[in-house]
mmCIF file of C-alpha atoms in Angstrom:
data_model
loop_
_atom_site.group_PDB
_atom_site.id
_atom_site.type_symbol
_atom_site.label_atom_id
_atom_site.label_comp_id
_atom_site.label_asym_id
_atom_site.label_seq_id
_atom_site.Cartn_x
_atom_site.Cartn_y
_atom_site.Cartn_z
ATOM 1 C CA GLU I 225 77.443 254.457 61.688
ATOM 2 C CA PRO I 226 76.304 257.848 60.316
ATOM 3 C CA GLU I 227 75.856 260.532 62.925
ATOM 4 C CA VAL I 228 74.621 264.059 63.415
ATOM 5 C CA THR I 229 77.483 266.479 63.977
ATOM 6 C CA GLN I 230 77.250 269.855 65.675
ATOM 7 C CA THR I 231 79.666 272.753 65.861
ATOM 8 C CA PRO I 232 80.918 274.390 67.946
ATOM 9 C CA SER I 233 80.769 272.184 71.011
ATOM 10 C CA HIS I 234 80.823 275.253 73.244
ATOM 11 C CA GLN I 235 79.954 278.846 72.388
ATOM 12 C CA VAL I 236 80.322 281.758 74.762
ATOM 13 C CA THR I 237 78.689 285.023 73.777
ATOM 14 C CA GLN I 238 77.699 288.309 75.315
ATOM 15 C CA MET I 239 74.081 289.219 75.861
ATOM 16 C CA GLY I 240 72.619 290.907 72.811
ATOM 17 C CA GLN I 241 74.991 289.267 70.359
ATOM 18 C CA GLU I 242 73.925 287.024 67.497
ATOM 19 C CA VAL I 243 74.954 283.370 67.461
ATOM 20 C CA ILE I 244 74.681 280.692 64.822
ATOM 21 C CA LEU I 245 74.729 277.067 65.848
ATOM 22 C CA ARG I 246 75.585 274.625 63.112
ATOM 23 C CA CYS I 247 74.525 271.073 62.430
ATOM 24 C CA VAL I 248 75.183 268.500 59.751
ATOM 25 C CA PRO I 249 72.309 266.002 59.843
ATOM 26 C CA ILE I 250 72.611 262.415 58.657
ATOM 27 C CA SER I 251 72.883 262.583 54.876
ATOM 28 C CA ASN I 252 69.733 260.746 53.775
ATOM 29 C CA HIS I 253 67.508 262.257 56.439
ATOM 30 C CA LEU I 254 64.752 264.662 55.472
ATOM 31 C CA TYR I 255 63.381 265.883 58.796
ATOM 32 C CA PHE I 256 65.404 268.183 61.005
ATOM 33 C CA TYR I 257 64.919 269.447 64.519
ATOM 34 C CA TRP I 258 66.361 271.677 67.216
ATOM 35 C CA TYR I 259 65.892 270.931 70.891
ATOM 36 C CA ARG I 260 67.429 272.521 73.929
ATOM 37 C CA GLN I 261 68.094 271.521 77.519
ATOM 38 C CA ILE I 262 68.566 274.157 80.168
ATOM 39 C CA LEU I 263 70.769 272.873 82.978
ATOM 40 C CA GLY I 264 68.803 270.594 85.280
ATOM 41 C CA GLN I 265 65.668 270.701 83.163
ATOM 42 C CA LYS I 266 64.186 268.456 80.519
ATOM 43 C CA VAL I 267 64.908 268.387 76.817
ATOM 44 C CA GLU I 268 62.526 270.844 75.120
ATOM 45 C CA PHE I 269 61.384 271.010 71.515
ATOM 46 C CA LEU I 270 62.179 274.205 69.628
ATOM 47 C CA VAL I 271 61.440 273.657 65.958
ATOM 48 C CA SER I 272 61.038 271.072 63.220
ATOM 49 C CA PHE I 273 61.952 271.607 59.583
ATOM 50 C CA TYR I 274 61.022 269.718 56.440
ATOM 51 C CA ASN I 275 61.107 270.503 52.749
ATOM 52 C CA ASN I 276 62.842 273.818 53.374
ATOM 53 C CA GLU I 277 60.265 275.179 55.735
ATOM 54 C CA ILE I 278 59.324 275.092 59.380
ATOM 55 C CA SER I 279 56.807 272.338 60.118
ATOM 56 C CA GLU I 280 56.203 273.135 63.739
ATOM 57 C CA LYS I 281 57.647 275.422 66.393
ATOM 58 C CA SER I 282 57.217 275.814 70.113
ATOM 59 C CA GLU I 283 56.378 278.945 72.053
ATOM 60 C CA ILE I 284 60.070 279.191 72.932
ATOM 61 C CA PHE I 285 60.908 279.697 69.259
ATOM 62 C CA ASP I 286 60.037 283.372 69.035
ATOM 63 C CA ASP I 287 61.132 286.029 66.550
ATOM 64 C CA GLN I 288 64.674 285.966 67.943
ATOM 65 C CA PHE I 289 65.147 282.461 66.556
ATOM 66 C CA SER I 290 65.449 281.339 62.965
ATOM 67 C CA VAL I 291 66.532 278.202 61.156
ATOM 68 C CA GLU I 292 68.002 277.688 57.757
ATOM 69 C CA ARG I 293 69.247 274.945 55.518
ATOM 70 C CA PRO I 294 71.657 277.008 53.421
ATOM 71 C CA ASP I 295 72.923 274.079 51.357
ATOM 72 C CA GLY I 296 72.377 270.362 51.010
ATOM 73 C CA SER I 297 74.175 269.419 54.187
ATOM 74 C CA ASN I 298 74.009 272.109 56.877
ATOM 75 C CA PHE I 299 71.143 273.040 59.171
ATOM 76 C CA THR I 300 71.594 276.135 61.309
ATOM 77 C CA LEU I 301 69.904 277.765 64.277
ATOM 78 C CA LYS I 302 70.358 281.514 64.632
ATOM 79 C CA ILE I 303 69.586 283.496 67.756
ATOM 80 C CA ARG I 304 69.530 287.168 66.785
ATOM 81 C CA SER I 305 69.980 288.862 70.127
ATOM 82 C CA THR I 306 70.915 286.441 72.861
ATOM 83 C CA LYS I 307 69.550 286.694 76.389
ATOM 84 C CA LEU I 308 70.935 285.211 79.586
ATOM 85 C CA GLU I 309 68.097 282.681 79.648
ATOM 86 C CA ASP I 310 69.160 281.330 76.246
ATOM 87 C CA SER I 311 72.067 279.617 78.000
ATOM 88 C CA ALA I 312 71.499 275.907 77.439
ATOM 89 C CA MET I 313 72.609 272.832 75.540
ATOM 90 C CA TYR I 314 71.217 272.962 72.027
ATOM 91 C CA PHE I 315 70.703 269.642 70.290
ATOM 92 C CA CYS I 316 70.167 269.134 66.597
ATOM 93 C CA ALA I 317 68.367 265.984 65.465
ATOM 94 C CA SER I 318 67.339 264.393 62.215
ATOM 95 C CA ALA I 319 65.053 261.588 61.063
ATOM 96 C CA ASN I 320 64.606 259.844 57.746
ATOM 97 C CA ARG I 321 60.824 259.971 57.814
ATOM 98 C CA GLU I 322 57.924 261.076 59.913
ATOM 99 C CA GLY I 323 55.807 258.840 62.045
ATOM 100 C CA ASN I 324 57.403 255.869 63.761
ATOM 101 C CA SER I 325 60.995 256.803 63.130
ATOM 102 C CA PRO I 326 63.454 257.700 65.881
ATOM 103 C CA LEU I 327 65.248 261.023 65.939
ATOM 104 C CA HIS I 328 69.023 260.855 65.941
ATOM 105 C CA PHE I 329 70.694 263.562 68.003
ATOM 106 C CA GLY I 330 74.027 265.302 67.798
ATOM 107 C CA ASN I 331 76.233 265.831 70.839
ATOM 108 C CA GLY I 332 74.996 269.366 71.279
ATOM 109 C CA THR I 333 76.374 272.879 71.502
ATOM 110 C CA ARG I 334 76.685 274.354 74.960
ATOM 111 C CA LEU I 335 75.692 278.011 74.645
ATOM 112 C CA THR I 336 76.735 280.303 77.484
ATOM 113 C CA VAL I 337 75.414 283.861 77.409
ATOM 114 C CA THR I 338 77.205 286.260 79.739
ATOM 115 C CA ASP V 155 52.586 270.950 81.347
ATOM 116 C CA GLN V 156 54.140 267.547 81.938
ATOM 117 C CA GLN V 157 52.722 265.329 79.255
ATOM 118 C CA VAL V 158 55.476 262.776 79.816
ATOM 119 C CA LYS V 159 56.368 262.058 83.410
ATOM 120 C CA GLN V 160 59.288 260.195 84.869
ATOM 121 C CA ASN V 161 58.529 260.496 88.541
ATOM 122 C CA SER V 162 61.628 258.814 89.929
ATOM 123 C CA PRO V 163 64.705 260.970 89.454
ATOM 124 C CA SER V 164 67.151 258.148 90.108
ATOM 125 C CA LEU V 165 67.531 254.382 90.387
ATOM 126 C CA SER V 166 70.410 252.302 91.694
ATOM 127 C CA VAL V 167 70.714 248.581 90.955
ATOM 128 C CA GLN V 168 73.312 245.868 91.371
ATOM 129 C CA GLU V 169 75.157 244.623 88.323
ATOM 130 C CA GLY V 170 73.418 241.560 86.887
ATOM 131 C CA ARG V 171 70.028 242.489 88.275
ATOM 132 C CA ILE V 172 67.057 243.906 86.397
ATOM 133 C CA SER V 173 66.584 247.676 86.021
ATOM 134 C CA ILE V 174 63.008 248.847 85.580
ATOM 135 C CA LEU V 175 62.515 252.432 84.499
ATOM 136 C CA ASN V 176 58.996 253.788 84.477
ATOM 137 C CA CYS V 177 57.255 256.465 82.467
ATOM 138 C CA ASP V 178 53.701 257.816 82.419
ATOM 139 C CA TYR V 179 52.017 260.019 79.861
ATOM 140 C CA THR V 180 48.840 262.046 79.789
ATOM 141 C CA ASN V 181 48.250 262.800 76.115
ATOM 142 C CA SER V 182 46.074 260.075 74.592
ATOM 143 C CA MET V 183 47.124 261.239 71.112
ATOM 144 C CA PHE V 184 50.647 259.879 71.611
ATOM 145 C CA ASP V 185 51.137 256.738 69.559
ATOM 146 C CA TYR V 186 54.882 256.223 69.397
ATOM 147 C CA PHE V 187 57.160 255.959 72.395
ATOM 148 C CA LEU V 188 60.918 255.956 72.640
ATOM 149 C CA TRP V 189 63.653 255.563 75.195
ATOM 150 C CA TYR V 190 66.878 257.498 74.912
ATOM 151 C CA LYS V 191 70.063 257.110 76.892
ATOM 152 C CA LYS V 192 72.316 260.064 77.609
ATOM 153 C CA TYR V 193 75.855 260.231 78.899
ATOM 154 C CA PRO V 194 77.296 263.541 80.167
ATOM 155 C CA ALA V 195 78.525 265.848 77.387
ATOM 156 C CA GLU V 196 76.775 263.752 74.733
ATOM 157 C CA GLY V 197 73.455 263.958 72.987
ATOM 158 C CA PRO V 198 70.580 261.559 73.627
ATOM 159 C CA THR V 199 71.168 258.190 71.964
ATOM 160 C CA PHE V 200 68.178 256.247 70.699
ATOM 161 C CA LEU V 201 67.744 252.960 72.537
ATOM 162 C CA ILE V 202 64.417 251.341 71.730
ATOM 163 C CA SER V 203 60.903 252.311 70.688
ATOM 164 C CA ILE V 204 57.382 250.944 70.595
ATOM 165 C CA SER V 205 54.304 251.924 68.665
ATOM 166 C CA SER V 206 50.887 251.987 70.246
ATOM 167 C CA ILE V 207 49.732 248.912 68.321
ATOM 168 C CA LYS V 208 52.139 246.779 70.347
ATOM 169 C CA ASP V 209 52.488 246.111 74.038
ATOM 170 C CA LYS V 210 56.054 244.838 74.037
ATOM 171 C CA ASN V 211 59.216 245.317 72.047
ATOM 172 C CA GLU V 212 62.476 243.554 72.794
ATOM 173 C CA ASP V 213 66.013 244.242 71.632
ATOM 174 C CA GLY V 214 68.722 242.246 73.332
ATOM 175 C CA ARG V 215 68.896 243.190 76.992
ATOM 176 C CA PHE V 216 66.312 245.941 76.549
ATOM 177 C CA THR V 217 62.558 245.453 76.579
ATOM 178 C CA VAL V 218 59.916 248.145 76.504
ATOM 179 C CA PHE V 219 56.405 247.447 77.727
ATOM 180 C CA LEU V 220 53.416 249.638 76.908
ATOM 181 C CA ASN V 221 50.137 249.681 78.819
ATOM 182 C CA LYS V 222 47.900 252.005 76.825
ATOM 183 C CA SER V 223 44.943 251.836 79.166
ATOM 184 C CA ALA V 224 47.140 252.956 82.051
ATOM 185 C CA LYS V 225 49.140 255.360 79.856
ATOM 186 C CA HIS V 226 52.272 253.777 81.224
ATOM 187 C CA LEU V 227 55.425 252.378 79.742
ATOM 188 C CA SER V 228 58.506 250.838 81.224
ATOM 189 C CA LEU V 229 62.002 249.947 80.126
ATOM 190 C CA HIS V 230 63.517 246.749 81.453
ATOM 191 C CA ILE V 231 67.240 246.183 81.268
ATOM 192 C CA VAL V 232 68.404 242.703 82.131
ATOM 193 C CA PRO V 233 71.044 241.930 83.097
ATOM 194 C CA SER V 234 72.139 245.442 84.061
ATOM 195 C CA GLN V 235 75.768 246.349 83.432
ATOM 196 C CA PRO V 236 77.903 249.194 84.845
ATOM 197 C CA GLY V 237 78.102 250.680 81.338
ATOM 198 C CA ASP V 238 74.328 251.159 81.468
ATOM 199 C CA SER V 239 74.811 253.911 84.044
ATOM 200 C CA ALA V 240 73.417 257.025 82.372
ATOM 201 C CA VAL V 241 70.353 259.263 82.246
ATOM 202 C CA TYR V 242 67.392 257.598 80.532
ATOM 203 C CA PHE V 243 64.725 259.712 78.874
ATOM 204 C CA CYS V 244 61.283 258.551 77.946
ATOM 205 C CA ALA V 245 59.816 260.365 74.936
ATOM 206 C CA ALA V 246 56.548 260.273 73.047
ATOM 207 C CA ARG V 247 55.050 261.616 69.880
ATOM 208 C CA GLY V 248 51.775 261.548 68.035
ATOM 209 C CA THR V 249 50.700 262.816 64.648
ATOM 210 C CA GLY V 250 49.764 266.238 63.378
ATOM 211 C CA ALA V 251 49.839 268.777 66.183
ATOM 212 C CA ASN V 252 51.343 266.168 68.485
ATOM 213 C CA SER V 253 54.118 265.066 66.170
ATOM 214 C CA LYS V 254 56.978 266.686 68.018
ATOM 215 C CA LEU V 255 58.926 264.507 70.408
ATOM 216 C CA THR V 256 58.013 265.294 74.013
ATOM 217 C CA PHE V 257 60.530 264.227 76.638
ATOM 218 C CA GLY V 258 60.266 263.328 80.277
ATOM 219 C CA LYS V 259 62.719 264.766 82.793
ATOM 220 C CA GLY V 260 64.891 261.677 82.786
ATOM 221 C CA ILE V 261 65.974 259.049 85.291
ATOM 222 C CA THR V 262 69.581 258.658 86.391
ATOM 223 C CA LEU V 263 70.426 254.954 86.484
ATOM 224 C CA SER V 264 73.446 253.809 88.472
ATOM 225 C CA VAL V 265 74.525 250.192 88.123
ATOM 226 C CA ARG V 266 76.800 249.134 90.973
ATOM 227 C CA PRO V 267 79.556 246.617 90.174
#
């Protein structure tokens, strides 16, 4: 069964450094998402992406965050200058259409900012 | 701002019995509801969904019930198996400004052999 893949599985970075989290969505999917889960808290929406542009973003997704689909397969989340509170599991998800279609999630990247 | 609430943090049931996981929501614009299952160190896995035009959807051992007037949904697992032990998230979405998936905090289900 096709799946969403994320790399790396764990990223450790120092505060103030830039990180790029990578995702390969399911190949025929058109809608892409980033969510995050801080330890012990709920899964939170960050951003949705369709047709090479952001469809929606949350208040968490400030100017330090950006997303890109650099080619036909990858979908990346960049954090320009990481803060301690960015430490979380970051999940990429994709869906083949809007509306009543489930999102399929990757296994996440654990980001630790020291 | 808890638009999707899972008020019980955990549930423990005996193998073979029914597990009932509850979820409440506040946003009347939600029209599609999903349940996800999550094991440690993995991402959420889609389990079952229901749209607001239905009140029940069944898939094998899993059934989701939706009560729109009460803004309540539940996931029934019967019979429960030890492999069902995981965190279960309720999620909801609407259209337009409500189209993102909003998750509850999750319920940890333990199925005792």
